[in-house]
């Protein structure tokens, strides 16, 4: 059995590992475009901050670990074309020499590409000017060079999603003055505005100048490469001009699926231009599977959508690898469960927000509530702000959002909600869960159960959050 995986990140490596696990005799080759297979892109901000000093520690597994499983890694090798009829992948090695790799089954895990927003001057500037669109380990090294080469003291971050917020913290930790610009009215727009407001307040309390409802229109540079001066120009939604000077500019404007290789081979595309796959991760091409940020996502509440997440990519890759060697497994589906650390706080979500639930055909009710993470009489308790969304008619849990102190187990509490959503529980049934209790760590009714009970009361009383 000859399995080839294209892409050395979460999906491709997971596919290769699963195939070798189930069939130690399988001939598994992974084509990796760079020299950094199985690296945690989510960990980049913590290397930039210095909290993870050695970039090599961002690898989930070393090259030696991966090769010890029996897979073959083709590092620095570009996949240029898939010949579906001949069952071959045409590649080019680091020296530029072309060759082909035959396969019985192929897994495409080409991931996503960073969005380059339509900012005047962006295409004229590059990392040597101190402007970075950050998405890969190569981008990370360029950022580190800019920070040291220019002795950077000021930074502008364009975009206030998960990575943008984490990078703002990283640069503050390094001692820079940071301005964060978000085009939408709130930072972290994947949560409701009141929780986004909490996130913005936490950023500001640590020195980040947060500017919302503002779009950047132009980037210009003056000075020498050794000491660049970057000017960032834009305007707020009401037309007020915005200008900042900075030593370094980082751009986090989202991602789009990298599908050029697959489409050239005839793969069908789906939501947001991602490769269309079924729940077994099969494409329309014979013996070709695909997984990760380049494919559509089965969502347990929404059906087919697109959610580029590392956790999802790992699971999809595992399914693809198993089925590529003859298995019959289906991807169980995503709920979009996410969490982000914001200095001393954390924000998390799972499932649907109110407007998403309406679009999916539900009749949602959303309730805002707060509760202590453990008994308030024990020192060190923290309040957790919550938003609970459930279906009015059936009582089915649809989504939960949390914001609280990093020590309040926000990540694990959102995982409890995700587990309940996965099993299609009602909000009321949440109170029946047998959760642990000791005063330093919890309460007889966990904070999450208090939130669920507040939702049930709101339904009975006819009161819902705005």
Coordinates of C-alpha atoms in Angstrom, one line a residue:
X1 CA 0.0 0.0 0.0
X2 CA 1.6 3.3 -1.1
X3 CA 0.1 6.3 0.6
X4 CA 1.3 9.8 -0.1
X5 CA 0.3 12.8 2.0
X6 CA 0.8 16.3 0.7
X7 CA 1.4 18.8 3.5
X8 CA 3.5 18.5 6.7
X9 CA 1.2 20.2 9.1
X10 CA -1.7 18.8 11.2
X11 CA -3.8 17.0 8.6
X12 CA -1.0 15.4 6.5
X13 CA 1.0 14.2 9.5
X14 CA -2.1 12.9 11.3
X15 CA -3.0 10.9 8.2
X16 CA 0.4 9.5 7.9
X17 CA 0.6 8.5 11.6
X18 CA -2.8 6.8 11.5
X19 CA -2.0 4.9 8.4
X20 CA 1.3 3.6 9.8
X21 CA -0.4 2.8 13.1
X22 CA -3.1 0.6 11.4
X23 CA -0.8 -0.9 8.7
X24 CA 2.9 -1.0 9.7
X25 CA 3.6 -2.4 6.3
X26 CA 2.2 0.6 4.4
X27 CA 4.7 2.7 2.4
X28 CA 3.9 6.2 3.6
X29 CA 5.5 9.4 2.2
X30 CA 4.8 12.9 3.3
X31 CA 5.6 15.8 1.0
X32 CA 6.6 18.8 3.1
X33 CA 7.1 22.2 1.3
X34 CA 9.4 23.5 4.0
X35 CA 11.7 22.1 6.6
X36 CA 9.3 22.3 9.6
X37 CA 6.9 19.3 9.7
X38 CA 4.4 19.0 12.5
X39 CA 5.1 22.4 13.9
X40 CA 2.5 24.2 16.1
X41 CA 1.6 27.4 14.3
X42 CA -0.6 28.3 17.2
X43 CA 2.5 28.5 19.4
X44 CA 4.2 31.2 17.3
X45 CA 3.2 34.1 19.6
X46 CA 4.8 32.3 22.5
X47 CA 8.1 32.0 20.7
X48 CA 7.9 35.7 19.7
X49 CA 7.3 36.6 23.4
X50 CA 10.2 34.6 24.6
X51 CA 8.1 32.3 26.7
X52 CA 9.2 29.4 24.4
X53 CA 12.8 30.5 23.7
X54 CA 13.8 27.7 21.3
X55 CA 11.6 27.6 18.2
X56 CA 12.4 23.9 17.8
X57 CA 10.2 23.2 20.9
X58 CA 7.1 24.3 18.8
X59 CA 7.3 20.9 17.0
X60 CA 4.7 18.5 18.1
X61 CA 7.2 15.8 17.1
X62 CA 10.7 16.0 15.8
X63 CA 11.7 14.7 12.4
X64 CA 13.4 11.8 14.1
X65 CA 10.2 11.0 16.0
X66 CA 8.2 11.0 12.8
X67 CA 10.7 8.9 10.8
X68 CA 10.8 6.5 13.7
X69 CA 7.2 5.6 12.9
X70 CA 8.3 4.4 9.5
X71 CA 7.0 7.3 7.4
X72 CA 9.3 8.9 4.8
X73 CA 9.5 12.7 4.9
X74 CA 10.4 14.7 1.7
X75 CA 11.4 18.0 3.3
X76 CA 11.7 21.2 1.3
X77 CA 9.8 19.5 -1.6
X78 CA 7.1 21.2 -3.6
X79 CA 4.1 19.3 -5.0
X80 CA 3.5 20.7 -8.4
X81 CA 0.9 18.5 -10.0
X82 CA -1.3 15.6 -9.3
X83 CA -1.7 13.1 -12.2
X84 CA -5.0 11.4 -11.2
X85 CA -5.0 8.9 -14.1
X86 CA -1.4 7.8 -13.5
X87 CA -1.7 8.0 -9.7
X88 CA 1.4 10.1 -9.4
X89 CA 2.4 13.3 -7.6
X90 CA 4.9 15.4 -9.5
X91 CA 7.3 17.2 -7.1
X92 CA 10.4 19.3 -7.2
X93 CA 13.1 18.8 -4.6
X94 CA 15.1 21.5 -2.7
X95 CA 17.7 21.6 -5.5
X96 CA 15.0 22.1 -8.1
X97 CA 15.1 18.6 -9.6
X98 CA 11.7 17.2 -10.7
X99 CA 10.5 13.7 -10.0
X100 CA 7.3 11.9 -9.4
X101 CA 5.9 9.7 -6.5
X102 CA 3.5 6.9 -7.3
X103 CA 0.5 6.4 -4.9
X104 CA -2.3 4.0 -4.4
X105 CA -4.1 6.6 -2.2
X106 CA -3.4 10.3 -1.8
X107 CA -4.2 12.7 1.1
X108 CA -4.2 16.4 0.2
X109 CA -3.4 18.5 3.3
X110 CA -2.3 21.7 1.8
X111 CA -3.8 23.8 4.5
X112 CA -4.7 27.5 4.2
X113 CA -3.1 30.7 3.0
X114 CA -3.1 34.0 4.8
X115 CA -5.4 36.7 3.4
X116 CA -3.6 39.7 2.2
X117 CA -6.1 42.6 2.7
X118 CA -6.4 45.3 0.0
X119 CA -4.1 47.8 1.6
X120 CA -2.3 50.2 -0.7
X121 CA 1.5 49.7 -0.5
X122 CA 1.3 46.2 1.0
X123 CA 2.5 44.5 -2.1
X124 CA 5.4 47.0 -2.3
X125 CA 6.6 46.2 1.1
X126 CA 8.1 43.0 2.5
X127 CA 9.6 41.6 5.7
X128 CA 12.8 43.6 5.2
X129 CA 10.7 46.7 5.5
X130 CA 9.2 45.4 8.8
X131 CA 5.8 44.4 7.3
X132 CA 4.7 40.8 8.0
X133 CA 1.7 38.7 7.0
X134 CA 2.3 35.9 9.6
X135 CA 1.3 32.3 9.0
X136 CA 4.3 30.0 8.9
X137 CA 7.6 29.2 10.7
X138 CA 9.4 31.1 7.9
X139 CA 7.2 34.1 8.6
X140 CA 8.1 33.8 12.3
X141 CA 11.8 33.9 11.6
X142 CA 11.3 37.0 9.6
X143 CA 9.4 38.6 12.4
X144 CA 12.2 37.8 14.9
X145 CA 14.8 39.3 12.5
X146 CA 12.7 42.5 12.2
X147 CA 12.4 42.8 16.0
X148 CA 16.1 42.5 16.5
X149 CA 17.4 44.1 13.3
X150 CA 15.5 47.3 13.7
X151 CA 15.5 47.3 17.6
X152 CA 11.7 47.6 17.2
X153 CA 10.0 49.7 19.9
X154 CA 6.6 50.2 18.4
X155 CA 4.2 47.9 16.5
X156 CA 0.9 48.0 14.8
X157 CA -1.2 44.8 14.5
X158 CA -3.9 44.7 11.9
X159 CA -6.6 42.3 12.9
X160 CA -7.9 41.4 16.4
X161 CA -8.8 37.7 16.0
X162 CA -7.2 34.9 18.0
X163 CA -3.6 35.1 16.6
X164 CA -3.7 38.9 16.5
X165 CA -4.6 39.1 20.1
X166 CA -2.0 36.6 21.2
X167 CA 0.6 38.4 19.2
X168 CA -0.4 41.7 20.8
X169 CA 0.3 40.1 24.2
X170 CA 3.6 38.7 22.9
X171 CA 4.9 42.1 21.8
X172 CA 3.8 43.7 25.1
X173 CA 5.8 41.1 26.9
X174 CA 8.8 42.0 24.7
X175 CA 8.4 45.6 25.8
X176 CA 7.0 47.1 22.6
X177 CA 4.3 49.8 22.4
X178 CA 1.4 48.1 20.6
X179 CA -1.6 49.4 18.7
X180 CA -4.2 46.9 17.6
X181 CA -6.5 47.9 14.8
X182 CA -9.8 46.0 14.1
X183 CA -12.2 46.9 11.2
X184 CA -15.2 45.5 13.1
X185 CA -16.7 47.2 16.2
X186 CA -15.2 44.7 18.7
X187 CA -12.1 42.7 19.0
X188 CA -12.4 38.9 18.9
X189 CA -15.5 39.1 16.7
X190 CA -16.2 35.4 17.0
X191 CA -17.8 36.1 20.4
X192 CA -20.7 38.4 21.3
X193 CA -19.9 42.1 21.7
X194 CA -20.2 42.2 25.5
X195 CA -17.5 39.5 25.8
X196 CA -15.5 41.2 23.1
X197 CA -15.7 44.3 25.2
X198 CA -14.2 42.3 28.2
X199 CA -11.3 41.2 25.9
X200 CA -10.7 44.8 24.7
X201 CA -10.6 46.0 28.3
X202 CA -8.1 43.3 29.3
X203 CA -5.9 44.3 26.3
X204 CA -6.0 48.0 27.2
X205 CA -5.3 47.3 30.9
X206 CA -2.0 45.8 29.8
X207 CA -1.0 48.7 27.6
X208 CA -2.4 47.7 24.1
X209 CA -4.0 50.7 22.3
X210 CA -7.1 49.1 20.9
X211 CA -8.7 50.8 17.9
X212 CA -11.9 49.3 16.6
X213 CA -14.3 50.2 13.7
X214 CA -11.2 51.2 11.8
X215 CA -9.9 50.0 8.4
X216 CA -6.3 50.4 7.3
X217 CA -6.0 51.7 3.8
X218 CA -2.3 52.5 3.2
X219 CA 1.2 51.5 4.3
X220 CA 4.3 53.6 3.5
X221 CA 7.9 53.4 4.6
X222 CA 10.7 55.8 4.9
X223 CA 14.2 55.6 6.2
X224 CA 16.9 52.9 5.8
X225 CA 16.4 49.2 6.0
X226 CA 18.4 49.2 9.3
X227 CA 15.9 51.6 10.8
X228 CA 12.5 51.6 9.0
X229 CA 9.8 54.0 9.8
X230 CA 6.4 52.7 8.8
X231 CA 3.3 54.9 8.5
X232 CA -0.1 53.2 8.8
X233 CA -3.1 55.2 7.5
X234 CA -6.8 54.4 7.6
X235 CA -10.1 55.7 8.7
X236 CA -12.8 54.8 11.2
X237 CA -16.3 53.8 10.1
X238 CA -17.4 57.5 10.7
X239 CA -14.7 58.8 8.4
X240 CA -12.3 59.9 11.2
X241 CA -8.7 59.6 9.9
X242 CA -6.4 57.2 11.6
X243 CA -2.6 57.4 11.5
X244 CA 0.2 55.6 13.4
X245 CA 3.9 55.4 13.1
X246 CA 5.5 52.0 13.8
X247 CA 8.8 50.1 13.6
X248 CA 6.9 46.8 12.7
X249 CA 3.5 46.0 11.3
X250 CA 1.9 42.5 11.6
X251 CA -1.1 41.5 9.6
X252 CA -3.7 38.9 10.7
X253 CA -6.6 39.1 8.3
X254 CA -7.7 35.5 8.3
X255 CA -7.0 32.7 6.0
X256 CA -8.4 31.1 2.8
X257 CA -8.1 27.4 1.8
X258 CA -5.1 26.5 -0.4
X259 CA -6.7 24.5 -3.2
X260 CA -4.7 25.3 -6.3
X261 CA -3.1 21.9 -6.5
X262 CA -6.3 20.1 -6.0
X263 CA -8.4 22.2 -8.4
X264 CA -5.8 21.8 -11.1
X265 CA -6.3 18.0 -10.7
X266 CA -10.1 18.4 -11.1
X267 CA -11.2 18.5 -7.4
X268 CA -14.7 19.9 -6.8
X269 CA -14.9 22.9 -4.4
X270 CA -17.5 23.7 -1.8
X271 CA -18.2 26.3 0.9
X272 CA -15.8 29.3 0.7
X273 CA -13.9 27.7 -2.1
X274 CA -12.6 24.8 0.1
X275 CA -12.2 21.3 -1.3
X276 CA -15.5 19.5 -1.1
X277 CA -15.2 16.2 0.8
X278 CA -17.7 13.9 2.4
X279 CA -17.5 12.8 6.0
X280 CA -15.0 10.0 5.1
X281 CA -12.8 12.8 3.7
X282 CA -13.0 11.6 0.1
X283 CA -12.9 14.0 -2.7
X284 CA -14.6 13.5 -6.1
X285 CA -11.2 12.3 -7.5
X286 CA -10.5 8.5 -7.4
X287 CA -8.3 7.4 -4.4
X288 CA -7.8 11.1 -3.4
X289 CA -8.7 12.2 0.1
X290 CA -8.3 15.7 1.6
X291 CA -8.3 17.1 5.2
X292 CA -7.5 20.1 7.2
X293 CA -7.8 23.8 6.5
X294 CA -8.1 23.2 2.7
X295 CA -11.4 21.4 3.0
X296 CA -15.0 22.0 4.0
X297 CA -16.0 21.1 7.5
X298 CA -18.9 19.1 8.7
X299 CA -20.4 21.0 11.7
X300 CA -22.7 19.1 14.0
X301 CA -25.3 21.9 14.1
X302 CA -24.7 23.7 10.8
X303 CA -24.0 20.9 8.4
X304 CA -21.3 21.8 5.8
X305 CA -19.3 24.9 6.5
X306 CA -15.7 26.0 6.7
X307 CA -13.9 26.3 10.0
X308 CA -10.1 26.2 9.8
X309 CA -8.9 24.9 13.2
X310 CA -5.9 22.8 14.2
X311 CA -8.0 20.5 16.3
X312 CA -10.3 19.8 13.4
X313 CA -7.4 19.3 11.0
X314 CA -5.9 16.6 13.3
X315 CA -9.2 14.7 13.5
X316 CA -9.9 15.0 9.7
X317 CA -6.4 13.8 8.9
X318 CA -6.7 10.8 11.2
X319 CA -10.0 9.9 9.4
X320 CA -8.4 10.4 6.0
X321 CA -5.4 8.3 6.8
X322 CA -7.5 5.4 8.1
X323 CA -9.8 5.4 5.1
X324 CA -6.9 5.8 2.6
X325 CA -5.7 2.3 3.6
X326 CA -9.1 0.7 3.4
X327 CA -11.0 1.9 6.6
X328 CA -14.5 3.0 6.9
X329 CA -14.5 5.9 9.4
X330 CA -16.4 9.1 9.3
X331 CA -15.4 12.5 10.7
X332 CA -17.8 13.1 13.6
X333 CA -18.0 16.8 13.1
X334 CA -16.9 20.1 14.6
X335 CA -18.6 22.5 17.0
X336 CA -16.1 25.3 16.5
X337 CA -14.7 25.0 20.0
X338 CA -12.0 27.6 20.6
X339 CA -10.2 29.3 23.5
X340 CA -7.7 32.2 23.7
X341 CA -5.5 33.5 26.5
X342 CA -5.6 37.3 26.8
X343 CA -2.9 38.2 29.4
X344 CA -4.5 37.2 32.7
X345 CA -7.9 36.2 31.2
X346 CA -9.3 33.7 28.8
X347 CA -12.2 33.8 26.3
X348 CA -13.8 30.7 24.8
X349 CA -16.8 29.6 22.7
X350 CA -18.4 26.5 21.4
X351 CA -21.4 25.9 19.2
X352 CA -23.6 28.7 17.9
X353 CA -24.1 32.3 18.7
X354 CA -27.6 33.7 18.5
X355 CA -27.5 35.0 15.0
X356 CA -25.8 31.8 13.8
X357 CA -28.6 29.7 15.4
X358 CA -31.3 31.8 13.6
X359 CA -29.5 31.3 10.3
X360 CA -29.5 27.5 11.0
X361 CA -33.2 27.4 11.5
X362 CA -33.4 27.4 15.3
X363 CA -35.4 29.7 17.6
X364 CA -32.6 30.7 19.9
X365 CA -32.7 32.3 23.3
X366 CA -29.5 33.7 24.7
X367 CA -29.0 34.5 28.4
X368 CA -26.1 36.3 30.0
X369 CA -25.1 35.3 33.5
X370 CA -22.0 35.4 35.9
X371 CA -20.9 32.9 38.5
X372 CA -17.8 32.2 40.7
X373 CA -15.3 29.6 39.5
X374 CA -15.2 28.2 43.1
X375 CA -16.7 29.0 46.5
X376 CA -16.2 32.7 47.1
X377 CA -15.2 32.2 50.7
X378 CA -12.1 30.4 49.6
X379 CA -9.4 32.9 48.6
X380 CA -8.7 33.6 44.9
X381 CA -12.2 33.0 43.4
X382 CA -12.9 34.7 40.1
X383 CA -16.2 35.6 38.3
X384 CA -16.9 33.9 34.9
X385 CA -19.0 35.9 32.5
X386 CA -21.2 33.5 30.4
X387 CA -23.6 33.6 27.5
X388 CA -25.8 30.5 27.1
X389 CA -27.8 29.9 23.9
X390 CA -30.5 27.3 23.6
X391 CA -33.5 26.5 21.4
X392 CA -36.7 27.9 22.7
X393 CA -39.0 25.1 21.5
X394 CA -36.9 22.0 22.4
X395 CA -34.5 23.3 25.1
X396 CA -31.6 21.9 23.2
X397 CA -28.2 23.5 24.0
X398 CA -26.9 25.4 21.0
X399 CA -23.9 27.3 22.3
X400 CA -21.9 28.7 25.2
X401 CA -19.4 31.6 25.5
X402 CA -17.2 32.3 28.4
X403 CA -14.8 34.9 29.7
X404 CA -12.9 34.6 32.9
X405 CA -9.6 34.5 34.7
X406 CA -6.9 32.2 33.2
X407 CA -7.0 30.2 36.5
X408 CA -10.8 29.7 36.4
X409 CA -10.5 26.7 34.1
X410 CA -12.3 28.5 31.3
X411 CA -10.8 26.0 28.7
X412 CA -12.0 22.9 30.5
X413 CA -15.4 24.4 31.3
X414 CA -16.0 25.2 27.6
X415 CA -15.0 21.6 26.9
X416 CA -17.8 20.4 29.2
X417 CA -20.2 22.5 27.1
X418 CA -18.8 21.1 23.9
X419 CA -19.3 17.6 25.2
X420 CA -22.9 18.4 26.0
X421 CA -23.4 19.8 22.6
X422 CA -21.7 16.8 20.9
X423 CA -24.3 14.6 22.7
X424 CA -27.3 16.9 21.8
X425 CA -28.2 17.5 25.4
X426 CA -30.8 20.0 26.6
X427 CA -29.8 23.0 28.7
X428 CA -31.8 21.7 31.6
X429 CA -30.1 18.3 31.5
X430 CA -26.8 20.1 32.1
X431 CA -27.8 20.4 35.8
X432 CA -27.8 16.6 36.0
X433 CA -24.1 16.2 35.1
X434 CA -22.1 14.7 37.9
X435 CA -19.3 17.3 38.3
X436 CA -16.6 17.4 40.9
X437 CA -16.6 19.7 43.9
X438 CA -14.3 21.0 46.6
X439 CA -14.4 24.6 47.8
X440 CA -10.9 25.6 46.4
X441 CA -11.8 24.4 43.0
X442 CA -15.6 24.5 42.5
X443 CA -19.0 24.7 44.0
X444 CA -21.8 22.1 44.7
X445 CA -23.4 23.6 41.6
X446 CA -20.5 24.3 39.1
X447 CA -20.4 27.7 37.5
X448 CA -21.5 26.0 34.2
X449 CA -24.6 24.5 35.9
X450 CA -25.5 27.9 37.4
X451 CA -25.4 29.3 33.9
X452 CA -27.6 26.5 32.6
X453 CA -30.1 27.0 35.4
X454 CA -30.2 30.8 34.6
X455 CA -31.2 29.9 31.0
X456 CA -34.0 27.6 32.2
X457 CA -35.3 30.3 34.5
X458 CA -35.2 32.9 31.7
X459 CA -37.3 30.6 29.6
X460 CA -39.8 30.1 32.3
X461 CA -40.0 33.9 33.0
X462 CA -39.8 34.9 29.4
X463 CA -36.6 36.9 29.8
X464 CA -33.6 36.7 27.5
X465 CA -30.4 38.7 27.0
X466 CA -30.3 41.3 24.3

